[in-house]
Amino acid sequence: MLPAMAPRTAPPVPSVTTTTPTTAPATTAPATAALATTGFAPFGRTAAVLAVTALLATSQLYGMIPLLGSVATDWHTPPAGLTWLVSAFGFGYAAGFLLFGPLSDRLGRRRVIVAGVAATAVSTALVALAGSPGPGLALRALQGLTIGAFPPVAMAYIGERVEPHRRLVTVTTMTTGFLASAVLGQLAAQGLVATLGWRSFFLAGAGAFALAAVALRWALLPDGPSTGASPLAAYRAMATLVRAPGLRLLYLATPVVLGSFVAVYTGLQLTGTTGLLELRASALPVILAIPFLTPRLARVPGPRRIALALFTAAAGTALVGLLHPGTLLLALLLMVVTAGIATAAPGLIDTIGSRAGAVRAPAVSLFTALLFVGASLGPQVAAALTGHGLAALALVLAALLGGGALLALASRR
């Protein structure tokens, strides 16, 4: 669920369309011309390497949540105050989407991806060396910024270099990596902090990113000649998109999606909820199943699909607040919440992309940046409300998700 490339030109925003959405990034004429001489990328190795890197990338956002208690003890700081370590990464990540997507038009896709992932190996290792909140926050923001070079440029690469009939499968595989990181990143961090300490999560991540950079350089095709496109064209298009009548309500709803999801898991950590290992693992089957259900879900019109998904997540979250459930029931409710979130995010991509028409790429990049701005704010919402208990947090999040669903419905007009 991540952005496609920034276009090489910035035409005016077209009127809202009703075309059937698709999750495969569109290609452009210059890209097609380049393929005439370079050929298409090998499917197997491309999909595999991009999916594993996607898993590593967003694991660094979610993996911080189980580490909060251990880092707080090490730094003699209350855990709630360290939720900014999650937020700082998310803000840097969102900024990286906006910065590197347009830059890759001029510098080349493989060059930007490999450099960004290699730089993340260094920035991740530096996080492990942080000894206090100040440097830790700065390094987490840097870490998010460097790995922010991967998602939008990888999506652009798929749209240009993968055979058309394999693009949807490749995007789905990569998206599954991003979604699965919400569970696997937390499980890996929880396991490592219990045995080797919190720093081991970042040291292991640094090594994994270094290997990923080598694998990406091997798997991705060399860059063709630079188009000389100006990144400013994409930024001008984004400024216009925010005001587009068919898009602005959807953009308003976007931060709620991952913001609520991250807030729920941060709240579970801060309130000392028992059975966290089981609760985190319970969402994995849902995350793995949603991409395979996407073709059927896509038959439902975009705004209605988004609204139903967010209402589902809101209902599950509200029941967490109203029922004060035990571990088993809480795990089932978290599966409902996860299903709603994992359905709403691709639905937003589809609807925003189809309505944006010729400026689909910057429209989806802007969506993804807002998505992770929400993810960055989620821990702060959790820190502010968990003093009143998990129920208070859950009910507020349910209201926000319900509001997002109403905005999606209103966007039908």
mmCIF file of C-alpha atoms in Angstrom:
data_model
loop_
_atom_site.group_PDB
_atom_site.id
_atom_site.type_symbol
_atom_site.label_atom_id
_atom_site.label_comp_id
_atom_site.label_asym_id
_atom_site.label_seq_id
_atom_site.Cartn_x
_atom_site.Cartn_y
_atom_site.Cartn_z
ATOM 1 C CA MET A 1 0.000 0.000 0.000
ATOM 2 C CA LEU A 2 2.588 2.422 -0.971
ATOM 3 C CA PRO A 3 3.171 5.106 -3.502
ATOM 4 C CA ALA A 4 3.880 4.943 -7.137
ATOM 5 C CA MET A 5 6.406 7.161 -8.805
ATOM 6 C CA ALA A 6 6.101 10.883 -9.247
ATOM 7 C CA PRO A 7 5.246 11.739 -12.840
ATOM 8 C CA ARG A 8 7.678 13.422 -15.122
ATOM 9 C CA THR A 9 5.315 16.241 -15.836
ATOM 10 C CA ALA A 10 2.674 17.929 -13.737
ATOM 11 C CA PRO A 11 -0.509 18.428 -15.744
ATOM 12 C CA PRO A 12 -3.440 20.145 -14.111
ATOM 13 C CA VAL A 13 -5.611 18.001 -11.864
ATOM 14 C CA PRO A 14 -8.353 16.394 -13.947
ATOM 15 C CA SER A 15 -11.962 16.202 -12.925
ATOM 16 C CA VAL A 16 -13.039 13.278 -10.758
ATOM 17 C CA THR A 17 -13.539 10.101 -12.751
ATOM 18 C CA THR A 18 -15.426 6.900 -12.103
ATOM 19 C CA THR A 19 -12.975 4.502 -13.657
ATOM 20 C CA THR A 20 -12.470 1.121 -12.062
ATOM 21 C CA PRO A 21 -9.504 1.350 -9.687
ATOM 22 C CA THR A 22 -6.452 -0.795 -10.012
ATOM 23 C CA THR A 23 -3.528 -1.485 -7.725
ATOM 24 C CA ALA A 24 -0.938 -1.727 -10.474
ATOM 25 C CA PRO A 25 1.032 1.478 -11.036
ATOM 26 C CA ALA A 26 0.628 3.025 -14.437
ATOM 27 C CA THR A 27 3.526 3.217 -16.841
ATOM 28 C CA THR A 28 4.560 6.254 -18.824
ATOM 29 C CA ALA A 29 5.711 6.710 -22.394
ATOM 30 C CA PRO A 30 9.376 7.358 -21.501
ATOM 31 C CA ALA A 31 9.402 4.209 -19.385
ATOM 32 C CA THR A 32 7.959 2.182 -22.241
ATOM 33 C CA ALA A 33 10.614 3.496 -24.573
ATOM 34 C CA ALA A 34 13.333 2.546 -22.114
ATOM 35 C CA LEU A 35 11.980 -0.984 -21.884
ATOM 36 C CA ALA A 36 12.390 -1.416 -25.603
ATOM 37 C CA THR A 37 16.130 -1.581 -25.037
ATOM 38 C CA THR A 38 16.419 -2.938 -21.488
ATOM 39 C CA GLY A 39 13.647 -5.570 -21.347
ATOM 40 C CA PHE A 40 11.531 -6.527 -18.357
ATOM 41 C CA ALA A 41 12.838 -7.457 -14.936
ATOM 42 C CA PRO A 42 12.979 -11.145 -13.897
ATOM 43 C CA PHE A 43 9.763 -11.698 -11.951
ATOM 44 C CA GLY A 44 10.830 -14.160 -9.251
ATOM 45 C CA ARG A 45 13.899 -12.441 -7.901
ATOM 46 C CA THR A 46 12.346 -8.986 -8.231
ATOM 47 C CA ALA A 47 9.212 -9.867 -6.251
ATOM 48 C CA ALA A 48 11.134 -11.775 -3.592
ATOM 49 C CA VAL A 49 13.773 -9.123 -2.914
ATOM 50 C CA LEU A 50 11.275 -6.251 -2.905
ATOM 51 C CA ALA A 51 8.920 -8.116 -0.534
ATOM 52 C CA VAL A 52 11.678 -8.927 1.965
ATOM 53 C CA THR A 53 12.964 -5.347 1.893
ATOM 54 C CA ALA A 54 9.408 -4.073 2.428
ATOM 55 C CA LEU A 55 9.121 -6.326 5.471
ATOM 56 C CA LEU A 56 12.399 -4.994 6.875
ATOM 57 C CA ALA A 57 11.516 -1.360 6.167
ATOM 58 C CA THR A 58 8.259 -1.004 8.065
ATOM 59 C CA SER A 59 9.327 -3.457 10.790
ATOM 60 C CA GLN A 60 11.481 -0.614 12.070
ATOM 61 C CA LEU A 61 8.319 1.410 12.729
ATOM 62 C CA TYR A 62 6.318 -1.287 14.525
ATOM 63 C CA GLY A 63 9.299 -2.991 16.169
ATOM 64 C CA MET A 64 9.913 0.018 18.382
ATOM 65 C CA ILE A 65 6.629 -0.524 20.250
ATOM 66 C CA PRO A 66 7.711 -3.646 22.238
ATOM 67 C CA LEU A 67 11.047 -1.989 23.037
ATOM 68 C CA LEU A 68 9.606 1.041 24.835
ATOM 69 C CA GLY A 69 9.739 -0.477 28.321
ATOM 70 C CA SER A 70 13.317 -1.720 28.009
ATOM 71 C CA VAL A 71 14.580 1.545 26.482
ATOM 72 C CA ALA A 72 12.801 3.524 29.203
ATOM 73 C CA THR A 73 14.539 1.472 31.893
ATOM 74 C CA ASP A 74 17.918 1.919 30.214
ATOM 75 C CA TRP A 75 17.479 5.671 29.792
ATOM 76 C CA HIS A 76 15.641 6.232 33.111
ATOM 77 C CA THR A 77 12.685 7.786 31.296
ATOM 78 C CA PRO A 78 8.932 7.048 31.553
ATOM 79 C CA PRO A 79 7.809 4.751 28.687
ATOM 80 C CA ALA A 80 5.003 7.105 27.620
ATOM 81 C CA GLY A 81 7.555 9.833 26.913
ATOM 82 C CA LEU A 82 9.470 7.552 24.571
ATOM 83 C CA THR A 83 6.536 7.057 22.215
ATOM 84 C CA TRP A 84 8.208 9.842 20.231
ATOM 85 C CA LEU A 85 10.754 7.218 19.158
ATOM 86 C CA VAL A 86 7.956 5.628 17.133
ATOM 87 C CA SER A 87 6.666 8.974 15.902
ATOM 88 C CA ALA A 88 10.080 10.319 14.861
ATOM 89 C CA PHE A 89 10.650 7.349 12.573
ATOM 90 C CA GLY A 90 7.185 7.743 11.058
ATOM 91 C CA PHE A 91 7.634 11.441 10.319
ATOM 92 C CA GLY A 92 11.019 10.768 8.717
ATOM 93 C CA TYR A 93 9.527 7.918 6.719
ATOM 94 C CA ALA A 94 6.731 10.137 5.379
ATOM 95 C CA ALA A 95 9.227 12.862 4.465
ATOM 96 C CA GLY A 96 11.333 10.311 2.590
ATOM 97 C CA PHE A 97 8.352 9.365 0.408
ATOM 98 C CA LEU A 98 7.900 12.955 -0.695
ATOM 99 C CA LEU A 99 11.608 13.600 -1.181
ATOM 100 C CA PHE A 100 12.944 10.526 -2.950
ATOM 101 C CA GLY A 101 10.052 9.617 -5.254
ATOM 102 C CA PRO A 102 10.450 12.739 -7.424
ATOM 103 C CA LEU A 103 14.262 12.639 -7.132
ATOM 104 C CA SER A 104 14.376 9.121 -8.559
ATOM 105 C CA ASP A 105 12.980 10.455 -11.845
ATOM 106 C CA ARG A 106 16.277 12.246 -12.365
ATOM 107 C CA LEU A 107 18.741 10.044 -10.464
ATOM 108 C CA GLY A 108 17.423 6.596 -11.433
ATOM 109 C CA ARG A 109 15.289 4.040 -9.606
ATOM 110 C CA ARG A 110 17.913 1.412 -8.754
ATOM 111 C CA ARG A 111 20.454 4.019 -7.739
ATOM 112 C CA VAL A 112 18.071 5.687 -5.253
ATOM 113 C CA ILE A 113 16.740 2.392 -3.856
ATOM 114 C CA VAL A 114 20.168 0.835 -3.276
ATOM 115 C CA ALA A 115 21.642 4.032 -1.822
ATOM 116 C CA GLY A 116 18.658 4.531 0.476
ATOM 117 C CA VAL A 117 18.713 0.977 1.829
ATOM 118 C CA ALA A 118 22.505 1.058 2.270
ATOM 119 C CA ALA A 119 22.223 4.354 4.148
ATOM 120 C CA THR A 120 19.554 2.762 6.338
ATOM 121 C CA ALA A 121 22.016 0.058 7.363
ATOM 122 C CA VAL A 122 24.204 2.830 8.779
ATOM 123 C CA SER A 123 21.403 4.879 10.358
ATOM 124 C CA THR A 124 19.900 1.754 11.967
ATOM 125 C CA ALA A 125 23.244 0.804 13.516
ATOM 126 C CA LEU A 126 23.567 4.337 14.885
ATOM 127 C CA VAL A 127 20.196 4.020 16.646
ATOM 128 C CA ALA A 128 21.641 1.073 18.578
ATOM 129 C CA LEU A 129 24.393 3.376 19.884
ATOM 130 C CA ALA A 130 22.038 6.074 21.201
ATOM 131 C CA GLY A 131 22.328 6.616 24.944
ATOM 132 C CA SER A 132 19.610 9.166 25.661
ATOM 133 C CA PRO A 133 16.295 10.423 24.247
ATOM 134 C CA GLY A 134 17.696 13.432 22.354
ATOM 135 C CA PRO A 135 20.144 11.591 20.085
ATOM 136 C CA GLY A 136 17.720 8.667 19.900
ATOM 137 C CA LEU A 137 14.956 10.832 18.470
ATOM 138 C CA ALA A 138 17.264 12.450 15.909
ATOM 139 C CA LEU A 139 18.637 9.100 14.782
ATOM 140 C CA ARG A 140 15.177 7.533 14.529
ATOM 141 C CA ALA A 141 14.061 10.419 12.293
ATOM 142 C CA LEU A 142 17.182 9.923 10.149
ATOM 143 C CA GLN A 143 16.496 6.198 9.982
ATOM 144 C CA GLY A 144 12.945 6.829 8.766
ATOM 145 C CA LEU A 145 14.150 9.346 6.189
ATOM 146 C CA THR A 146 16.754 7.018 4.673
ATOM 147 C CA ILE A 147 14.429 4.012 4.337
ATOM 148 C CA GLY A 148 11.735 6.355 2.989
ATOM 149 C CA ALA A 149 13.687 6.156 -0.273
ATOM 150 C CA PHE A 150 12.544 2.574 -0.769
ATOM 151 C CA PRO A 151 8.710 2.332 -0.947
ATOM 152 C CA PRO A 152 7.773 5.012 -3.517
ATOM 153 C CA VAL A 153 10.711 4.293 -5.799
ATOM 154 C CA ALA A 154 10.161 0.531 -5.622
ATOM 155 C CA MET A 155 6.538 1.027 -6.674
ATOM 156 C CA ALA A 156 7.696 3.208 -9.552
ATOM 157 C CA TYR A 157 10.201 0.526 -10.563
ATOM 158 C CA ILE A 158 7.439 -2.103 -10.631
ATOM 159 C CA GLY A 159 5.299 0.135 -12.819
ATOM 160 C CA GLU A 160 8.131 0.600 -15.313
ATOM 161 C CA ARG A 161 10.208 -2.569 -15.314
ATOM 162 C CA VAL A 162 7.885 -5.490 -14.475
ATOM 163 C CA GLU A 163 5.815 -7.136 -17.205
ATOM 164 C CA PRO A 164 2.258 -5.735 -17.210
ATOM 165 C CA HIS A 165 0.547 -9.052 -16.461
ATOM 166 C CA ARG A 166 2.835 -9.600 -13.434
ATOM 167 C CA ARG A 167 2.573 -6.137 -11.893
ATOM 168 C CA LEU A 168 -0.459 -6.811 -9.717
ATOM 169 C CA VAL A 169 1.130 -9.966 -8.300
ATOM 170 C CA THR A 170 4.380 -8.106 -7.620
ATOM 171 C CA VAL A 171 2.600 -5.211 -5.930
ATOM 172 C CA THR A 172 0.523 -7.640 -3.847
ATOM 173 C CA THR A 173 3.646 -9.528 -2.770
ATOM 174 C CA MET A 174 5.396 -6.333 -1.774
ATOM 175 C CA THR A 175 2.303 -4.999 -0.004
ATOM 176 C CA THR A 176 2.047 -8.219 1.980
ATOM 177 C CA GLY A 177 5.583 -7.554 3.222
ATOM 178 C CA PHE A 178 4.600 -4.092 4.409
ATOM 179 C CA LEU A 179 1.455 -5.379 6.126
ATOM 180 C CA ALA A 180 3.110 -8.423 7.693
ATOM 181 C CA SER A 181 5.751 -6.184 9.273
ATOM 182 C CA ALA A 182 3.097 -4.905 11.672
ATOM 183 C CA VAL A 183 3.104 -8.344 13.272
ATOM 184 C CA LEU A 184 6.511 -9.825 12.473
ATOM 185 C CA GLY A 185 8.378 -6.631 13.381
ATOM 186 C CA GLN A 186 6.808 -6.583 16.837
ATOM 187 C CA LEU A 187 7.357 -10.318 17.358
ATOM 188 C CA ALA A 188 11.030 -10.063 16.351
ATOM 189 C CA ALA A 189 11.588 -7.099 18.644
ATOM 190 C CA GLN A 190 9.814 -8.805 21.537
ATOM 191 C CA GLY A 191 11.941 -11.919 21.118
ATOM 192 C CA LEU A 192 15.241 -10.056 20.817
ATOM 193 C CA VAL A 193 14.648 -7.677 23.717
ATOM 194 C CA ALA A 194 13.882 -10.606 25.998
ATOM 195 C CA THR A 195 17.149 -12.399 25.191
ATOM 196 C CA LEU A 196 19.750 -9.914 23.925
ATOM 197 C CA GLY A 197 18.457 -6.469 24.897
ATOM 198 C CA TRP A 198 16.792 -3.708 22.885
ATOM 199 C CA ARG A 199 19.921 -2.674 20.980
ATOM 200 C CA SER A 200 20.112 -6.099 19.337
ATOM 201 C CA PHE A 201 16.964 -5.339 17.325
ATOM 202 C CA PHE A 202 18.683 -2.422 15.589
ATOM 203 C CA LEU A 203 22.014 -4.178 15.167
ATOM 204 C CA ALA A 204 20.257 -7.129 13.542
ATOM 205 C CA GLY A 205 18.269 -4.694 11.398
ATOM 206 C CA ALA A 206 21.463 -2.932 10.286
ATOM 207 C CA GLY A 207 22.943 -6.224 9.095
ATOM 208 C CA ALA A 208 19.714 -7.152 7.324
ATOM 209 C CA PHE A 209 19.583 -3.815 5.494
ATOM 210 C CA ALA A 210 23.200 -4.204 4.381
ATOM 211 C CA LEU A 211 22.377 -7.605 2.889
ATOM 212 C CA ALA A 212 19.204 -6.180 1.333
ATOM 213 C CA ALA A 213 21.192 -3.416 -0.389
ATOM 214 C CA VAL A 214 23.467 -6.025 -1.980
ATOM 215 C CA ALA A 215 20.476 -8.156 -3.003
ATOM 216 C CA LEU A 216 18.680 -5.157 -4.519
ATOM 217 C CA ARG A 217 21.714 -4.174 -6.568
ATOM 218 C CA TRP A 218 21.807 -7.744 -7.907
ATOM 219 C CA ALA A 219 18.053 -8.121 -8.505
ATOM 220 C CA LEU A 220 17.113 -4.748 -10.035
ATOM 221 C CA LEU A 221 17.895 -3.807 -13.622
ATOM 222 C CA PRO A 222 20.412 -0.995 -14.247
ATOM 223 C CA ASP A 223 19.001 2.493 -14.671
ATOM 224 C CA GLY A 224 18.467 3.898 -18.135
ATOM 225 C CA PRO A 225 19.327 7.450 -19.227
ATOM 226 C CA SER A 226 18.056 10.215 -16.943
ATOM 227 C CA THR A 227 14.857 11.939 -18.033
ATOM 228 C CA GLY A 228 16.048 15.236 -16.566
ATOM 229 C CA ALA A 229 12.603 15.703 -14.986
ATOM 230 C CA SER A 230 12.286 18.384 -12.315
ATOM 231 C CA PRO A 231 11.068 17.180 -8.888
ATOM 232 C CA LEU A 232 9.305 20.522 -8.483
ATOM 233 C CA ALA A 233 6.708 19.423 -11.043
ATOM 234 C CA ALA A 234 5.548 16.625 -8.733
ATOM 235 C CA TYR A 235 5.413 18.947 -5.723
ATOM 236 C CA ARG A 236 3.286 21.453 -7.635
ATOM 237 C CA ALA A 237 0.895 18.651 -8.558
ATOM 238 C CA MET A 238 0.602 17.577 -4.893
ATOM 239 C CA ALA A 239 -0.284 21.107 -3.805
ATOM 240 C CA THR A 240 -3.146 21.115 -6.295
ATOM 241 C CA LEU A 241 -4.351 17.631 -5.366
ATOM 242 C CA VAL A 242 -5.011 18.562 -1.747
ATOM 243 C CA ARG A 243 -7.680 21.006 -2.914
ATOM 244 C CA ALA A 244 -9.302 18.706 -5.500
ATOM 245 C CA PRO A 245 -12.990 18.166 -4.593
ATOM 246 C CA GLY A 246 -12.908 14.426 -5.283
ATOM 247 C CA LEU A 247 -9.811 13.872 -3.158
ATOM 248 C CA ARG A 248 -9.719 16.194 -0.169
ATOM 249 C CA LEU A 249 -12.215 14.223 1.960
ATOM 250 C CA LEU A 250 -10.292 11.027 1.295
ATOM 251 C CA TYR A 251 -7.040 12.734 2.258
ATOM 252 C CA LEU A 252 -8.683 13.920 5.500
ATOM 253 C CA ALA A 253 -9.643 10.331 6.311
ATOM 254 C CA THR A 254 -6.209 8.888 5.513
ATOM 255 C CA PRO A 255 -4.272 9.644 8.750
ATOM 256 C CA VAL A 256 -6.912 7.848 10.815
ATOM 257 C CA VAL A 257 -6.137 4.488 9.198
ATOM 258 C CA LEU A 258 -2.628 3.661 10.414
ATOM 259 C CA GLY A 259 -2.854 6.201 13.233
ATOM 260 C CA SER A 260 -5.538 4.138 14.961
ATOM 261 C CA PHE A 261 -3.776 0.852 14.236
ATOM 262 C CA VAL A 262 -0.462 1.971 15.741
ATOM 263 C CA ALA A 263 -2.253 3.638 18.672
ATOM 264 C CA VAL A 264 -4.020 0.395 19.577
ATOM 265 C CA TYR A 265 -0.803 -1.618 19.782
ATOM 266 C CA THR A 266 1.035 1.190 21.570
ATOM 267 C CA GLY A 267 -1.805 1.340 24.086
ATOM 268 C CA LEU A 268 -1.554 -2.406 24.707
ATOM 269 C CA GLN A 269 2.161 -1.987 25.420
ATOM 270 C CA LEU A 270 1.791 1.044 27.692
ATOM 271 C CA THR A 271 -1.032 -0.451 29.758
ATOM 272 C CA GLY A 272 0.888 -3.667 30.388
ATOM 273 C CA THR A 273 -1.736 -5.872 28.766
ATOM 274 C CA THR A 274 -0.995 -9.558 29.304
ATOM 275 C CA GLY A 275 -0.510 -12.029 26.460
ATOM 276 C CA LEU A 276 1.103 -9.521 24.099
ATOM 277 C CA LEU A 277 2.894 -12.240 22.133
ATOM 278 C CA GLU A 278 -0.385 -13.980 21.337
ATOM 279 C CA LEU A 279 -2.174 -10.701 20.657
ATOM 280 C CA ARG A 280 0.443 -9.595 18.154
ATOM 281 C CA ALA A 281 0.556 -12.961 16.418
ATOM 282 C CA SER A 282 -3.236 -13.171 16.112
ATOM 283 C CA ALA A 283 -3.328 -10.501 13.390
ATOM 284 C CA LEU A 284 -0.915 -12.287 11.043
ATOM 285 C CA PRO A 285 -3.431 -14.701 9.408
ATOM 286 C CA VAL A 286 -5.718 -11.774 8.596
ATOM 287 C CA ILE A 287 -2.890 -9.724 7.098
ATOM 288 C CA LEU A 288 -1.796 -12.640 4.928
ATOM 289 C CA ALA A 289 -5.359 -13.340 3.770
ATOM 290 C CA ILE A 290 -6.409 -9.802 2.778
ATOM 291 C CA PRO A 291 -4.200 -9.505 -0.367
ATOM 292 C CA PHE A 292 -5.751 -12.689 -1.764
ATOM 293 C CA LEU A 293 -9.240 -11.302 -1.167
ATOM 294 C CA THR A 294 -8.424 -7.989 -2.854
ATOM 295 C CA PRO A 295 -9.807 -8.929 -6.324
ATOM 296 C CA ARG A 296 -13.212 -9.700 -4.784
ATOM 297 C CA LEU A 297 -13.170 -6.681 -2.504
ATOM 298 C CA ALA A 298 -12.373 -4.482 -5.511
ATOM 299 C CA ARG A 299 -15.842 -5.235 -6.896
ATOM 300 C CA VAL A 300 -17.314 -2.980 -4.194
ATOM 301 C CA PRO A 301 -17.154 0.723 -5.197
ATOM 302 C CA GLY A 302 -14.162 2.446 -3.603
ATOM 303 C CA PRO A 303 -15.801 4.906 -1.158
ATOM 304 C CA ARG A 304 -18.279 2.266 0.040
ATOM 305 C CA ARG A 305 -15.495 -0.302 0.485
ATOM 306 C CA ILE A 306 -13.394 2.175 2.481
ATOM 307 C CA ALA A 307 -16.356 3.151 4.657
ATOM 308 C CA LEU A 308 -17.341 -0.461 5.382
ATOM 309 C CA ALA A 309 -13.743 -1.314 6.264
ATOM 310 C CA LEU A 310 -13.374 1.652 8.618
ATOM 311 C CA PHE A 311 -16.756 0.980 10.232
ATOM 312 C CA THR A 312 -15.611 -2.616 10.795
ATOM 313 C CA ALA A 313 -12.399 -1.420 12.440
ATOM 314 C CA ALA A 314 -14.390 1.102 14.496
ATOM 315 C CA ALA A 315 -16.779 -1.601 15.714
ATOM 316 C CA GLY A 316 -13.939 -3.902 16.757
ATOM 317 C CA THR A 317 -12.147 -1.077 18.542
ATOM 318 C CA ALA A 318 -15.324 0.071 20.320
ATOM 319 C CA LEU A 319 -15.939 -3.454 21.602
ATOM 320 C CA VAL A 320 -12.418 -3.503 23.046
ATOM 321 C CA GLY A 321 -13.367 -0.420 25.052
ATOM 322 C CA LEU A 322 -16.839 -1.592 26.078
ATOM 323 C CA LEU A 323 -16.204 -5.245 26.939
ATOM 324 C CA HIS A 324 -12.807 -5.112 28.714
ATOM 325 C CA PRO A 325 -12.068 -8.491 27.072
ATOM 326 C CA GLY A 326 -9.701 -11.226 28.153
ATOM 327 C CA THR A 327 -6.806 -12.359 25.995
ATOM 328 C CA LEU A 328 -8.778 -14.677 23.702
ATOM 329 C CA LEU A 329 -11.628 -12.273 22.966
ATOM 330 C CA LEU A 330 -9.184 -9.373 22.645
ATOM 331 C CA ALA A 331 -7.211 -11.357 20.053
ATOM 332 C CA LEU A 332 -10.404 -11.954 18.049
ATOM 333 C CA LEU A 333 -11.343 -8.273 18.215
ATOM 334 C CA LEU A 334 -7.852 -7.253 17.102
ATOM 335 C CA MET A 335 -8.281 -9.544 14.102
ATOM 336 C CA VAL A 336 -11.453 -7.613 13.222
ATOM 337 C CA VAL A 337 -9.643 -4.287 13.597
ATOM 338 C CA THR A 338 -6.738 -5.536 11.468
ATOM 339 C CA ALA A 339 -9.083 -6.760 8.741
ATOM 340 C CA GLY A 340 -10.707 -3.334 8.547
ATOM 341 C CA ILE A 341 -7.411 -1.459 8.415
ATOM 342 C CA ALA A 342 -5.837 -3.849 5.893
ATOM 343 C CA THR A 343 -8.867 -3.406 3.625
ATOM 344 C CA ALA A 344 -9.241 0.362 3.989
ATOM 345 C CA ALA A 345 -5.669 1.278 3.045
ATOM 346 C CA PRO A 346 -5.629 -0.425 -0.396
ATOM 347 C CA GLY A 347 -9.132 0.895 -0.983
ATOM 348 C CA LEU A 348 -7.908 4.425 -0.451
ATOM 349 C CA ILE A 349 -5.002 3.866 -2.831
ATOM 350 C CA ASP A 350 -7.349 2.537 -5.510
ATOM 351 C CA THR A 351 -9.887 5.332 -5.172
ATOM 352 C CA ILE A 352 -7.401 8.186 -4.922
ATOM 353 C CA GLY A 353 -5.333 6.815 -7.794
ATOM 354 C CA SER A 354 -8.302 6.377 -10.118
ATOM 355 C CA ARG A 355 -9.742 9.816 -9.344
ATOM 356 C CA ALA A 356 -6.394 11.538 -9.838
ATOM 357 C CA GLY A 357 -6.162 10.335 -13.435
ATOM 358 C CA ALA A 358 -3.016 11.639 -15.140
ATOM 359 C CA VAL A 359 -1.459 12.685 -11.819
ATOM 360 C CA ARG A 360 -1.988 9.332 -10.131
ATOM 361 C CA ALA A 361 1.627 8.962 -9.011
ATOM 362 C CA PRO A 362 1.958 12.133 -6.887
ATOM 363 C CA ALA A 363 -1.590 11.590 -5.625
ATOM 364 C CA VAL A 364 -0.702 8.159 -4.245
ATOM 365 C CA SER A 365 2.646 9.418 -2.899
ATOM 366 C CA LEU A 366 0.825 12.168 -1.021
ATOM 367 C CA PHE A 367 -1.650 9.600 0.317
ATOM 368 C CA THR A 368 1.148 7.413 1.648
ATOM 369 C CA ALA A 369 2.898 10.333 3.308
ATOM 370 C CA LEU A 370 -0.364 11.237 5.089
ATOM 371 C CA LEU A 371 -0.837 7.589 6.022
ATOM 372 C CA PHE A 372 2.454 7.574 7.905
ATOM 373 C CA VAL A 373 1.903 11.003 9.394
ATOM 374 C CA GLY A 374 -1.103 9.343 11.016
ATOM 375 C CA ALA A 375 1.048 6.399 12.095
ATOM 376 C CA SER A 376 3.436 8.898 13.684
ATOM 377 C CA LEU A 377 0.648 10.599 15.635
ATOM 378 C CA GLY A 378 -0.857 7.316 16.842
ATOM 379 C CA PRO A 379 1.679 6.736 19.652
ATOM 380 C CA GLN A 380 1.090 10.269 20.944
ATOM 381 C CA VAL A 381 -2.653 9.672 21.087
ATOM 382 C CA ALA A 382 -1.975 6.446 22.999
ATOM 383 C CA ALA A 383 0.410 8.170 25.421
ATOM 384 C CA ALA A 384 -2.129 10.914 26.112
ATOM 385 C CA LEU A 385 -5.079 8.586 26.753
ATOM 386 C CA THR A 386 -3.736 5.403 28.321
ATOM 387 C CA GLY A 387 -3.526 7.141 31.684
ATOM 388 C CA HIS A 388 -7.303 6.710 31.712
ATOM 389 C CA GLY A 389 -7.037 3.057 30.711
ATOM 390 C CA LEU A 390 -7.179 1.065 27.483
ATOM 391 C CA ALA A 391 -10.963 1.442 27.305
ATOM 392 C CA ALA A 392 -10.756 5.241 27.004
ATOM 393 C CA LEU A 393 -8.189 4.966 24.219
ATOM 394 C CA ALA A 394 -10.250 2.357 22.362
ATOM 395 C CA LEU A 395 -13.439 4.435 22.450
ATOM 396 C CA VAL A 396 -11.690 7.560 21.167
ATOM 397 C CA LEU A 397 -10.081 5.578 18.350
ATOM 398 C CA ALA A 398 -13.433 4.040 17.462
ATOM 399 C CA ALA A 399 -14.888 7.540 17.113
ATOM 400 C CA LEU A 400 -11.998 8.604 14.867
ATOM 401 C CA LEU A 401 -12.391 5.533 12.674
ATOM 402 C CA GLY A 402 -16.127 6.173 12.435
ATOM 403 C CA GLY A 403 -15.413 9.750 11.392
ATOM 404 C CA GLY A 404 -13.062 8.500 8.702
ATOM 405 C CA ALA A 405 -15.780 6.180 7.413
ATOM 406 C CA LEU A 406 -18.240 9.081 7.180
ATOM 407 C CA LEU A 407 -15.710 11.139 5.227
ATOM 408 C CA ALA A 408 -15.296 8.255 2.776
ATOM 409 C CA LEU A 409 -19.054 8.050 2.302
ATOM 410 C CA ALA A 410 -19.307 11.799 1.812
ATOM 411 C CA SER A 411 -16.614 11.616 -0.909
ATOM 412 C CA ARG A 412 -19.053 9.729 -3.160
ATOM 413 C CA ARG A 413 -20.566 13.100 -4.099
#
